[in-house]
PDB file of C-alpha atoms and ligand atoms in Angstrom:
ATOM      1  CA  UNK A   1      15.634  15.976 -29.795  1.00  0.00           C
ATOM      2  CA  UNK A   2      15.505  18.263 -26.739  1.00  0.00           C
ATOM      3  CA  UNK A   3      13.503  17.763 -23.549  1.00  0.00           C
ATOM      4  CA  UNK A   4      10.734  20.158 -24.510  1.00  0.00           C
ATOM      5  CA  UNK A   5      10.167  18.607 -27.946  1.00  0.00           C
ATOM      6  CA  UNK A   6       9.987  15.144 -26.404  1.00  0.00           C
ATOM      7  CA  UNK A   7       7.411  16.412 -23.883  1.00  0.00           C
ATOM      8  CA  UNK A   8       5.274  17.888 -26.696  1.00  0.00           C
ATOM      9  CA  UNK A   9       5.387  14.651 -28.648  1.00  0.00           C
ATOM     10  CA  UNK A  10       4.658  12.529 -25.580  1.00  0.00           C
ATOM     11  CA  UNK A  11       1.724  14.747 -24.582  1.00  0.00           C
ATOM     12  CA  UNK A  12       0.095  14.180 -27.918  1.00  0.00           C
ATOM     13  CA  UNK A  13       0.651  10.389 -27.772  1.00  0.00           C
ATOM     14  CA  UNK A  14      -0.672  10.221 -24.210  1.00  0.00           C
ATOM     15  CA  UNK A  15      -3.781  12.304 -24.868  1.00  0.00           C
ATOM     16  CA  UNK A  16      -5.443   9.057 -26.050  1.00  0.00           C
ATOM     17  CA  UNK A  17      -4.820   7.133 -22.832  1.00  0.00           C
ATOM     18  CA  UNK A  18      -4.140   9.510 -19.940  1.00  0.00           C
ATOM     19  CA  UNK A  19      -6.285  11.985 -18.018  1.00  0.00           C
ATOM     20  CA  UNK A  20      -3.298  14.282 -17.431  1.00  0.00           C
ATOM     21  CA  UNK A  21      -1.043  13.814 -20.481  1.00  0.00           C
ATOM     22  CA  UNK A  22       1.137  16.844 -19.664  1.00  0.00           C
ATOM     23  CA  UNK A  23       1.911  15.651 -16.155  1.00  0.00           C
ATOM     24  CA  UNK A  24       2.449  12.058 -17.219  1.00  0.00           C
ATOM     25  CA  UNK A  25       4.802  13.103 -20.034  1.00  0.00           C
ATOM     26  CA  UNK A  26       6.999  14.866 -17.455  1.00  0.00           C
ATOM     27  CA  UNK A  27       6.941  11.929 -15.051  1.00  0.00           C
ATOM     28  CA  UNK A  28       7.942   9.521 -17.841  1.00  0.00           C
ATOM     29  CA  UNK A  29      10.758  11.692 -19.151  1.00  0.00           C
ATOM     30  CA  UNK A  30      12.066  12.442 -15.651  1.00  0.00           C
ATOM     31  CA  UNK A  31      12.267   8.697 -15.026  1.00  0.00           C
ATOM     32  CA  UNK A  32      14.005   8.029 -18.349  1.00  0.00           C
ATOM     33  CA  UNK A  33      16.723  10.591 -17.637  1.00  0.00           C
ATOM     34  CA  UNK A  34      16.781   9.813 -13.897  1.00  0.00           C
ATOM     35  CA  UNK A  35      16.196  13.398 -12.815  1.00  0.00           C
ATOM     36  CA  UNK A  36      13.396  15.144 -10.889  1.00  0.00           C
ATOM     37  CA  UNK A  37      10.539  16.567 -12.990  1.00  0.00           C
ATOM     38  CA  UNK A  38      11.697  20.109 -12.088  1.00  0.00           C
ATOM     39  CA  UNK A  39      14.910  19.423 -14.071  1.00  0.00           C
ATOM     40  CA  UNK A  40      12.837  19.310 -17.263  1.00  0.00           C
ATOM     41  CA  UNK A  41      11.352  22.736 -16.561  1.00  0.00           C
ATOM     42  CA  UNK A  42      14.795  24.126 -15.754  1.00  0.00           C
ATOM     43  CA  UNK A  43      16.497  22.702 -18.887  1.00  0.00           C
ATOM     44  CA  UNK A  44      13.884  22.611 -21.669  1.00  0.00           C
ATOM     45  CA  UNK A  45      16.482  22.979 -24.431  1.00  0.00           C
ATOM     46  CA  UNK A  46      18.832  20.238 -23.263  1.00  0.00           C
ATOM     47  CA  UNK A  47      19.425  17.623 -25.966  1.00  0.00           C
ATOM     48  CA  UNK A  48      18.611  14.004 -25.111  1.00  0.00           C
ATOM     49  CA  UNK A  49      21.448  11.529 -25.664  1.00  0.00           C
ATOM     50  CA  UNK A  50      20.567   8.585 -27.969  1.00  0.00           C
ATOM     51  CA  UNK A  51      20.381   6.291 -24.878  1.00  0.00           C
ATOM     52  CA  UNK A  52      18.090   8.711 -23.049  1.00  0.00           C
ATOM     53  CA  UNK A  53      15.851   9.080 -26.074  1.00  0.00           C
ATOM     54  CA  UNK A  54      15.612   5.305 -26.403  1.00  0.00           C
ATOM     55  CA  UNK A  55      14.769   4.924 -22.696  1.00  0.00           C
ATOM     56  CA  UNK A  56      12.134   7.659 -22.890  1.00  0.00           C
ATOM     57  CA  UNK A  57      10.510   6.160 -25.995  1.00  0.00           C
ATOM     58  CA  UNK A  58      10.374   2.717 -24.386  1.00  0.00           C
ATOM     59  CA  UNK A  59       8.532   4.098 -21.346  1.00  0.00           C
ATOM     60  CA  UNK A  60       6.189   6.096 -23.565  1.00  0.00           C
ATOM     61  CA  UNK A  61       5.297   3.003 -25.604  1.00  0.00           C
ATOM     62  CA  UNK A  62       4.429   1.025 -22.482  1.00  0.00           C
ATOM     63  CA  UNK A  63       2.159   3.783 -21.231  1.00  0.00           C
ATOM     64  CA  UNK A  64       0.604   4.198 -24.688  1.00  0.00           C
ATOM     65  CA  UNK A  65      -0.234   0.466 -24.458  1.00  0.00           C
ATOM     66  CA  UNK A  66      -2.189   1.362 -21.276  1.00  0.00           C
ATOM     67  CA  UNK A  67       0.154  -0.005 -18.667  1.00  0.00           C
ATOM     68  CA  UNK A  68      -0.607   1.995 -15.476  1.00  0.00           C
ATOM     69  CA  UNK A  69       1.903   4.844 -15.053  1.00  0.00           C
ATOM     70  CA  UNK A  70       3.285   3.604 -11.682  1.00  0.00           C
ATOM     71  CA  UNK A  71       4.221   0.254 -13.252  1.00  0.00           C
ATOM     72  CA  UNK A  72       5.813   1.998 -16.236  1.00  0.00           C
ATOM     73  CA  UNK A  73       8.076   4.102 -14.048  1.00  0.00           C
ATOM     74  CA  UNK A  74       8.435   1.413 -11.342  1.00  0.00           C
ATOM     75  CA  UNK A  75       8.098   3.968  -8.534  1.00  0.00           C
ATOM     76  CA  UNK A  76       5.159   5.558  -6.735  1.00  0.00           C
ATOM     77  CA  UNK A  77       4.736   7.986  -3.891  1.00  0.00           C
ATOM     78  CA  UNK A  78       2.888   7.092  -0.704  1.00  0.00           C
ATOM     79  CA  UNK A  79       2.871   8.934   2.626  1.00  0.00           C
ATOM     80  CA  UNK A  80       5.687  11.199   1.408  1.00  0.00           C
ATOM     81  CA  UNK A  81       7.981   8.274   0.568  1.00  0.00           C
ATOM     82  CA  UNK A  82       8.921   6.769  -2.777  1.00  0.00           C
ATOM     83  CA  UNK A  83       8.056   3.083  -3.191  1.00  0.00           C
ATOM     84  CA  UNK A  84       9.247   0.554  -5.730  1.00  0.00           C
ATOM     85  CA  UNK A  85       6.227  -0.977  -7.489  1.00  0.00           C
ATOM     86  CA  UNK A  86       5.735  -3.668 -10.116  1.00  0.00           C
ATOM     87  CA  UNK A  87       2.695  -5.493 -11.530  1.00  0.00           C
ATOM     88  CA  UNK A  88       3.179  -7.983  -8.648  1.00  0.00           C
ATOM     89  CA  UNK A  89       1.817  -5.439  -6.170  1.00  0.00           C
ATOM     90  CA  UNK A  90      -1.209  -3.195  -5.820  1.00  0.00           C
ATOM     91  CA  UNK A  91      -0.393   0.432  -6.626  1.00  0.00           C
ATOM     92  CA  UNK A  92      -0.471   2.371  -3.318  1.00  0.00           C
ATOM     93  CA  UNK A  93      -3.596   4.558  -3.118  1.00  0.00           C
ATOM     94  CA  UNK A  94      -3.961   7.895  -1.314  1.00  0.00           C
ATOM     95  CA  UNK A  95      -6.954   6.551   0.695  1.00  0.00           C
ATOM     96  CA  UNK A  96      -4.649   4.071   2.371  1.00  0.00           C
ATOM     97  CA  UNK A  97      -2.630   6.952   3.831  1.00  0.00           C
ATOM     98  CA  UNK A  98      -5.594   7.456   6.174  1.00  0.00           C
ATOM     99  CA  UNK A  99      -5.009   4.006   7.646  1.00  0.00           C
ATOM    100  CA  UNK A 100      -1.356   4.871   8.254  1.00  0.00           C
ATOM    101  CA  UNK A 101      -2.311   8.217   9.863  1.00  0.00           C
ATOM    102  CA  UNK A 102      -4.799   6.528  12.204  1.00  0.00           C
ATOM    103  CA  UNK A 103      -2.239   3.885  13.187  1.00  0.00           C
ATOM    104  CA  UNK A 104       0.454   6.464  13.958  1.00  0.00           C
ATOM    105  CA  UNK A 105      -2.018   8.639  15.912  1.00  0.00           C
ATOM    106  CA  UNK A 106      -3.068   5.633  18.013  1.00  0.00           C
ATOM    107  CA  UNK A 107       0.512   4.810  18.985  1.00  0.00           C
ATOM    108  CA  UNK A 108       1.359   8.440  19.804  1.00  0.00           C
ATOM    109  CA  UNK A 109      -1.853   9.007  21.802  1.00  0.00           C
ATOM    110  CA  UNK A 110      -1.201   5.945  23.914  1.00  0.00           C
ATOM    111  CA  UNK A 111       2.485   6.862  24.253  1.00  0.00           C
ATOM    112  CA  UNK A 112       3.481   3.302  23.367  1.00  0.00           C
ATOM    113  CA  UNK A 113       7.254   3.043  23.201  1.00  0.00           C
ATOM    114  CA  UNK A 114       7.542  -0.320  21.559  1.00  0.00           C
ATOM    115  CA  UNK A 115       4.588  -1.568  19.703  1.00  0.00           C
ATOM    116  CA  UNK A 116       3.921  -4.906  18.051  1.00  0.00           C
ATOM    117  CA  UNK A 117       2.216  -4.386  14.728  1.00  0.00           C
ATOM    118  CA  UNK A 118       1.086  -6.727  11.980  1.00  0.00           C
ATOM    119  CA  UNK A 119       0.310  -5.661   8.413  1.00  0.00           C
ATOM    120  CA  UNK A 120      -1.638  -8.479   6.792  1.00  0.00           C
ATOM    121  CA  UNK A 121      -1.313  -8.651   3.003  1.00  0.00           C
ATOM    122  CA  UNK A 122       1.464  -6.101   2.836  1.00  0.00           C
ATOM    123  CA  UNK A 123       1.809  -5.972  -0.980  1.00  0.00           C
ATOM    124  CA  UNK A 124       4.411  -3.302  -1.791  1.00  0.00           C
ATOM    125  CA  UNK A 125       4.961  -2.870   1.955  1.00  0.00           C
ATOM    126  CA  UNK A 126       3.735   0.725   1.787  1.00  0.00           C
ATOM    127  CA  UNK A 127       1.795   0.537   5.083  1.00  0.00           C
ATOM    128  CA  UNK A 128       4.475  -1.300   7.064  1.00  0.00           C
ATOM    129  CA  UNK A 129       7.367   0.800   5.756  1.00  0.00           C
ATOM    130  CA  UNK A 130       5.603   4.169   6.258  1.00  0.00           C
ATOM    131  CA  UNK A 131       4.768   3.238   9.829  1.00  0.00           C
ATOM    132  CA  UNK A 132       8.259   1.944  10.606  1.00  0.00           C
ATOM    133  CA  UNK A 133       9.750   5.125   9.138  1.00  0.00           C
ATOM    134  CA  UNK A 134       7.564   7.283  11.397  1.00  0.00           C
ATOM    135  CA  UNK A 135       7.546   5.241  14.615  1.00  0.00           C
ATOM    136  CA  UNK A 136      11.000   4.207  15.839  1.00  0.00           C
ATOM    137  CA  UNK A 137       9.425   1.847  18.394  1.00  0.00           C
ATOM    138  CA  UNK A 138       7.436  -0.105  15.824  1.00  0.00           C
ATOM    139  CA  UNK A 139       8.219  -3.820  15.397  1.00  0.00           C
ATOM    140  CA  UNK A 140       6.238  -4.992  12.404  1.00  0.00           C
ATOM    141  CA  UNK A 141       5.326  -8.365  10.976  1.00  0.00           C
ATOM    142  CA  UNK A 142       4.369  -7.975   7.319  1.00  0.00           C
ATOM    143  CA  UNK A 143       2.689 -10.962   5.697  1.00  0.00           C
ATOM    144  CA  UNK A 144       1.682 -11.791   2.163  1.00  0.00           C
ATOM    145  CA  UNK A 145       0.642 -14.908   0.342  1.00  0.00           C
ATOM    146  CA  UNK A 146       2.594 -13.762  -2.735  1.00  0.00           C
ATOM    147  CA  UNK A 147       6.375 -14.329  -2.657  1.00  0.00           C
ATOM    148  CA  UNK A 148       6.768 -11.869  -5.555  1.00  0.00           C
ATOM    149  CA  UNK A 149       5.030  -9.146  -3.533  1.00  0.00           C
ATOM    150  CA  UNK A 150       7.219  -9.899  -0.511  1.00  0.00           C
ATOM    151  CA  UNK A 151      10.319  -9.407  -2.642  1.00  0.00           C
ATOM    152  CA  UNK A 152       9.150  -5.903  -3.513  1.00  0.00           C
ATOM    153  CA  UNK A 153       8.154  -5.166   0.089  1.00  0.00           C
ATOM    154  CA  UNK A 154      11.625  -6.214   1.311  1.00  0.00           C
ATOM    155  CA  UNK A 155      13.262  -3.922  -1.243  1.00  0.00           C
ATOM    156  CA  UNK A 156      11.120  -1.044  -0.023  1.00  0.00           C
ATOM    157  CA  UNK A 157      12.034  -1.701   3.611  1.00  0.00           C
ATOM    158  CA  UNK A 158      15.724  -1.662   2.645  1.00  0.00           C
ATOM    159  CA  UNK A 159      15.312   1.466   0.545  1.00  0.00           C
ATOM    160  CA  UNK A 160      13.953   3.312   3.570  1.00  0.00           C
ATOM    161  CA  UNK A 161      16.330   1.795   6.108  1.00  0.00           C
ATOM    162  CA  UNK A 162      13.664   0.035   8.178  1.00  0.00           C
ATOM    163  CA  UNK A 163      14.277  -3.614   7.272  1.00  0.00           C
ATOM    164  CA  UNK A 164      15.704  -4.252  10.757  1.00  0.00           C
ATOM    165  CA  UNK A 165      12.276  -3.562  12.257  1.00  0.00           C
ATOM    166  CA  UNK A 166      10.060  -5.406   9.783  1.00  0.00           C
ATOM    167  CA  UNK A 167       9.908  -9.174   9.467  1.00  0.00           C
ATOM    168  CA  UNK A 168       8.381 -10.590   6.313  1.00  0.00           C
ATOM    169  CA  UNK A 169       6.405 -13.807   6.390  1.00  0.00           C
ATOM    170  CA  UNK A 170       4.910 -15.700   3.454  1.00  0.00           C
ATOM    171  CA  UNK A 171       1.523 -16.941   4.650  1.00  0.00           C
ATOM    172  CA  UNK A 172      -2.222 -16.550   4.250  1.00  0.00           C
ATOM    173  CA  UNK A 173      -3.435 -13.877   6.725  1.00  0.00           C
ATOM    174  CA  UNK A 174      -1.747 -14.399  10.141  1.00  0.00           C
ATOM    175  CA  UNK A 175       1.483 -16.369  10.659  1.00  0.00           C
ATOM    176  CA  UNK A 176       1.766 -19.215  13.140  1.00  0.00           C
ATOM    177  CA  UNK A 177       5.521 -19.341  12.911  1.00  0.00           C
ATOM    178  CA  UNK A 178       8.246 -16.832  12.167  1.00  0.00           C
ATOM    179  CA  UNK A 179      11.707 -18.016  11.275  1.00  0.00           C
ATOM    180  CA  UNK A 180      14.752 -16.011  12.357  1.00  0.00           C
ATOM    181  CA  UNK A 181      13.123 -13.291  14.455  1.00  0.00           C
ATOM    182  CA  UNK A 182      14.863  -9.964  14.094  1.00  0.00           C
ATOM    183  CA  UNK A 183      14.161  -8.717  17.618  1.00  0.00           C
ATOM    184  CA  UNK A 184      13.645  -9.949  21.166  1.00  0.00           C
ATOM    185  CA  UNK A 185      10.064 -10.701  21.979  1.00  0.00           C
ATOM    186  CA  UNK A 186       8.504 -12.099  25.122  1.00  0.00           C
ATOM    187  CA  UNK A 187       6.855 -15.481  24.525  1.00  0.00           C
ATOM    188  CA  UNK A 188       3.591 -13.973  25.793  1.00  0.00           C
ATOM    189  CA  UNK A 189       3.457 -11.383  23.064  1.00  0.00           C
ATOM    190  CA  UNK A 190       4.403 -13.723  20.236  1.00  0.00           C
ATOM    191  CA  UNK A 191       1.575 -13.598  17.709  1.00  0.00           C
ATOM    192  CA  UNK A 192      -0.270 -10.958  19.743  1.00  0.00           C
ATOM    193  CA  UNK A 193      -0.403  -7.433  18.455  1.00  0.00           C
ATOM    194  CA  UNK A 194      -1.130  -3.908  19.669  1.00  0.00           C
ATOM    195  CA  UNK A 195      -2.117  -2.967  16.159  1.00  0.00           C
ATOM    196  CA  UNK A 196      -3.535  -5.187  13.445  1.00  0.00           C
ATOM    197  CA  UNK A 197      -3.580  -3.471  10.058  1.00  0.00           C
ATOM    198  CA  UNK A 198      -4.722  -4.596   6.638  1.00  0.00           C
ATOM    199  CA  UNK A 199      -5.694  -3.328   3.234  1.00  0.00           C
ATOM    200  CA  UNK A 200      -7.199  -6.637   2.106  1.00  0.00           C
ATOM    201  CA  UNK A 201      -8.689  -7.374  -1.320  1.00  0.00           C
ATOM    202  CA  UNK A 202     -12.215  -5.938  -1.001  1.00  0.00           C
ATOM    203  CA  UNK A 203     -13.781  -5.416  -4.399  1.00  0.00           C
ATOM    204  CA  UNK A 204     -16.779  -7.701  -5.034  1.00  0.00           C
ATOM    205  CA  UNK A 205     -15.728 -10.102  -7.825  1.00  0.00           C
ATOM    206  CA  UNK A 206     -18.424  -9.009 -10.294  1.00  0.00           C
ATOM    207  CA  UNK A 207     -17.566  -5.317  -9.812  1.00  0.00           C
ATOM    208  CA  UNK A 208     -13.852  -6.016 -10.121  1.00  0.00           C
ATOM    209  CA  UNK A 209     -14.308  -7.548 -13.544  1.00  0.00           C
ATOM    210  CA  UNK A 210     -15.777  -4.282 -14.842  1.00  0.00           C
ATOM    211  CA  UNK A 211     -12.859  -2.119 -13.686  1.00  0.00           C
ATOM    212  CA  UNK A 212     -10.175  -0.625 -15.928  1.00  0.00           C
ATOM    213  CA  UNK A 213      -7.533  -1.979 -13.537  1.00  0.00           C
ATOM    214  CA  UNK A 214      -8.795  -5.583 -13.829  1.00  0.00           C
ATOM    215  CA  UNK A 215      -6.046  -7.755 -15.318  1.00  0.00           C
ATOM    216  CA  UNK A 216      -3.447  -5.030 -14.756  1.00  0.00           C
ATOM    217  CA  UNK A 217      -3.133  -4.929 -10.974  1.00  0.00           C
ATOM    218  CA  UNK A 218      -2.939  -8.314  -9.184  1.00  0.00           C
ATOM    219  CA  UNK A 219      -6.369  -9.930  -8.858  1.00  0.00           C
ATOM    220  CA  UNK A 220      -5.118 -11.400  -5.577  1.00  0.00           C
ATOM    221  CA  UNK A 221      -4.926  -7.874  -4.153  1.00  0.00           C
ATOM    222  CA  UNK A 222      -8.359  -6.774  -5.409  1.00  0.00           C
ATOM    223  CA  UNK A 223     -10.786  -9.702  -5.369  1.00  0.00           C
ATOM    224  CA  UNK A 224     -12.844  -9.607  -2.179  1.00  0.00           C
ATOM    225  CA  UNK A 225     -15.062 -12.533  -3.255  1.00  0.00           C
ATOM    226  CA  UNK A 226     -18.796 -12.439  -4.018  1.00  0.00           C
ATOM    227  CA  UNK A 227     -19.672  -9.820  -1.373  1.00  0.00           C
ATOM    228  CA  UNK A 228     -16.267  -8.091  -1.128  1.00  0.00           C
ATOM    229  CA  UNK A 229     -15.903  -9.191   2.482  1.00  0.00           C
ATOM    230  CA  UNK A 230     -14.435 -12.692   2.211  1.00  0.00           C
ATOM    231  CA  UNK A 231     -10.919 -11.722   3.336  1.00  0.00           C
ATOM    232  CA  UNK A 232     -12.217  -9.190   5.875  1.00  0.00           C
ATOM    233  CA  UNK A 233     -14.344 -11.946   7.450  1.00  0.00           C
ATOM    234  CA  UNK A 234     -11.276 -14.205   7.732  1.00  0.00           C
ATOM    235  CA  UNK A 235      -9.265 -11.361   9.242  1.00  0.00           C
ATOM    236  CA  UNK A 236     -11.905 -10.633  11.882  1.00  0.00           C
ATOM    237  CA  UNK A 237     -12.319 -14.306  12.797  1.00  0.00           C
ATOM    238  CA  UNK A 238      -8.602 -14.789  13.286  1.00  0.00           C
ATOM    239  CA  UNK A 239      -7.932 -11.433  14.925  1.00  0.00           C
ATOM    240  CA  UNK A 240     -10.034 -11.984  18.053  1.00  0.00           C
ATOM    241  CA  UNK A 241      -7.383 -14.177  19.676  1.00  0.00           C
ATOM    242  CA  UNK A 242      -4.491 -12.035  18.482  1.00  0.00           C
ATOM    243  CA  UNK A 243      -5.391  -8.449  19.357  1.00  0.00           C
ATOM    244  CA  UNK A 244      -3.962  -7.280  22.691  1.00  0.00           C
ATOM    245  CA  UNK A 245      -6.202  -5.738  25.356  1.00  0.00           C
ATOM    246  CA  UNK A 246      -6.416  -2.025  24.449  1.00  0.00           C
ATOM    247  CA  UNK A 247      -5.137  -2.896  20.993  1.00  0.00           C
ATOM    248  CA  UNK A 248      -6.572  -1.535  17.783  1.00  0.00           C
ATOM    249  CA  UNK A 249      -7.444  -3.043  14.432  1.00  0.00           C
ATOM    250  CA  UNK A 250      -7.735  -0.968  11.264  1.00  0.00           C
ATOM    251  CA  UNK A 251      -8.976  -2.537   8.032  1.00  0.00           C
ATOM    252  CA  UNK A 252      -9.497  -0.723   4.752  1.00  0.00           C
ATOM    253  CA  UNK A 253     -12.909  -1.405   3.204  1.00  0.00           C
ATOM    254  CA  UNK A 254     -14.843  -0.735   0.024  1.00  0.00           C
ATOM    255  CA  UNK A 255     -16.922   2.431   0.377  1.00  0.00           C
ATOM    256  CA  UNK A 256     -20.282   0.695  -0.093  1.00  0.00           C
ATOM    257  CA  UNK A 257     -19.540  -1.929   2.571  1.00  0.00           C
ATOM    258  CA  UNK A 258     -19.309   0.261   5.683  1.00  0.00           C
ATOM    259  CA  UNK A 259     -22.506  -0.947   7.350  1.00  0.00           C
ATOM    260  CA  UNK A 260     -21.912  -4.603   6.503  1.00  0.00           C
ATOM    261  CA  UNK A 261     -18.314  -4.453   7.736  1.00  0.00           C
ATOM    262  CA  UNK A 262     -19.389  -2.783  10.980  1.00  0.00           C
ATOM    263  CA  UNK A 263     -22.042  -5.438  11.629  1.00  0.00           C
ATOM    264  CA  UNK A 264     -19.499  -8.168  10.990  1.00  0.00           C
ATOM    265  CA  UNK A 265     -17.017  -6.559  13.375  1.00  0.00           C
ATOM    266  CA  UNK A 266     -19.687  -6.301  16.079  1.00  0.00           C
ATOM    267  CA  UNK A 267     -20.203 -10.071  15.916  1.00  0.00           C
ATOM    268  CA  UNK A 268     -16.520 -10.766  16.491  1.00  0.00           C
ATOM    269  CA  UNK A 269     -15.701  -7.904  18.880  1.00  0.00           C
ATOM    270  CA  UNK A 270     -18.980  -7.365  20.798  1.00  0.00           C
ATOM    271  CA  UNK A 271     -17.447  -5.254  23.585  1.00  0.00           C
ATOM    272  CA  UNK A 272     -15.081  -3.123  21.521  1.00  0.00           C
ATOM    273  CA  UNK A 273     -15.500   0.377  20.181  1.00  0.00           C
ATOM    274  CA  UNK A 274     -16.211   0.058  16.480  1.00  0.00           C
ATOM    275  CA  UNK A 275     -16.417   2.853  13.951  1.00  0.00           C
ATOM    276  CA  UNK A 276     -16.203   3.481  10.247  1.00  0.00           C
ATOM    277  CA  UNK A 277     -13.853   6.315   9.357  1.00  0.00           C
ATOM    278  CA  UNK A 278     -14.477   8.294   6.169  1.00  0.00           C
ATOM    279  CA  UNK A 279     -11.714   9.222   3.734  1.00  0.00           C
ATOM    280  CA  UNK A 280     -11.022  12.715   2.327  1.00  0.00           C
ATOM    281  CA  UNK A 281     -13.642  12.125  -0.365  1.00  0.00           C
ATOM    282  CA  UNK A 282     -16.241  11.573   2.397  1.00  0.00           C
ATOM    283  CA  UNK A 283     -16.506   7.842   1.622  1.00  0.00           C
ATOM    284  CA  UNK A 284     -16.562   5.020   4.180  1.00  0.00           C
ATOM    285  CA  UNK A 285     -12.997   3.717   4.101  1.00  0.00           C
ATOM    286  CA  UNK A 286     -11.592   2.312   7.343  1.00  0.00           C
ATOM    287  CA  UNK A 287     -13.139  -0.155   9.777  1.00  0.00           C
ATOM    288  CA  UNK A 288     -11.684   0.730  13.176  1.00  0.00           C
ATOM    289  CA  UNK A 289     -11.971  -1.606  16.180  1.00  0.00           C
ATOM    290  CA  UNK A 290     -10.554  -0.590  19.531  1.00  0.00           C
ATOM    291  CA  UNK A 291     -10.457  -3.161  22.285  1.00  0.00           C
ATOM    292  CA  UNK A 292     -11.246  -1.340  25.516  1.00  0.00           C
ATOM    293  CA  UNK A 293     -11.355  -4.172  28.036  1.00  0.00           C
ATOM    294  CA  UNK A 294      -8.237  -4.906  30.098  1.00  0.00           C
TER     295      UNK A 294
HETATM  296  N1  LIG B   1      -8.600   0.708  -3.360  1.00  0.00           N
HETATM  297  C1  LIG B   1      -8.472  -0.198  -4.451  1.00  0.00           C
HETATM  298  C2  LIG B   1      -9.364   0.224  -5.588  1.00  0.00           C
HETATM  299  O1  LIG B   1     -10.400   0.804  -5.373  1.00  0.00           O
HETATM  300  C3  LIG B   1      -8.818  -1.603  -4.029  1.00  0.00           C
HETATM  301  C4  LIG B   1      -7.801  -2.155  -3.163  1.00  0.00           C
HETATM  302  C5  LIG B   1      -8.249  -3.327  -2.393  1.00  0.00           C
HETATM  303  O2  LIG B   1      -9.068  -4.169  -2.801  1.00  0.00           O
HETATM  304  N2  LIG B   1      -7.713  -3.403  -1.255  1.00  0.00           N
HETATM  305  O3  LIG B   1      -9.028   0.007  -6.729  1.00  0.00           O
END
């Protein structure tokens, strides 16, 4: 079978499960033959070897059984970089790129040369790795309660050559100890950060159970408790003593929770500048807290 005939067959199989069967068929085949999708367009008549055909059919079957495409191919793009993903981690979303953009803009605007950053609940590591790749002065602590997620995050840091500037810690929210620090740090700044970042689980439990992704992506990364703000509340409580003067905190939120998240932030950071930043779809997406006092 040649590439084009496989694509035709795959498109018809995927029309039952996928919104964009033509695109997905190309992504699956490209992965199976370990080539970019443009290779398929350039060589439509190339015959698949028996091994390639087997690999392509295996991926197609998984997707036909409704496994999300990123898990099927084990790779996903975020902030212009390719990340390894598995069902142990949340699939990186485009909305989260906004959080990364705001973090990078903050560091550049303040001309910070070295900057202590924490990414709480790092998952695939997409936030921490994208920031480290774009800010040479970034020293990042990336935490997660899931050891399986941390394994993926470490692989992603290595893949992009930034593992020397990210330390990974298995803990719930903030760490109170870090073994084997990778860089020099003054005792005063230990566990204090210029930037606190998080894409916490934020979907209200009842809503989560109605979603297509429920049971496919890790519940740990989605379930924000009864009101969607359980983890965010914990983050805000613990962040007050950890955010440096003039530091910034950016937390991704569910789009219906903007007002509630802002009110919560005002309780914990009464003299900081607090705003809700909208994503490209015009939805409330990032809770931003900037500590202005010296
Ligand atoms: N943005 C994800 C979604 O809407 C949720 C991720 C999260 O809870 N942090 O599916």
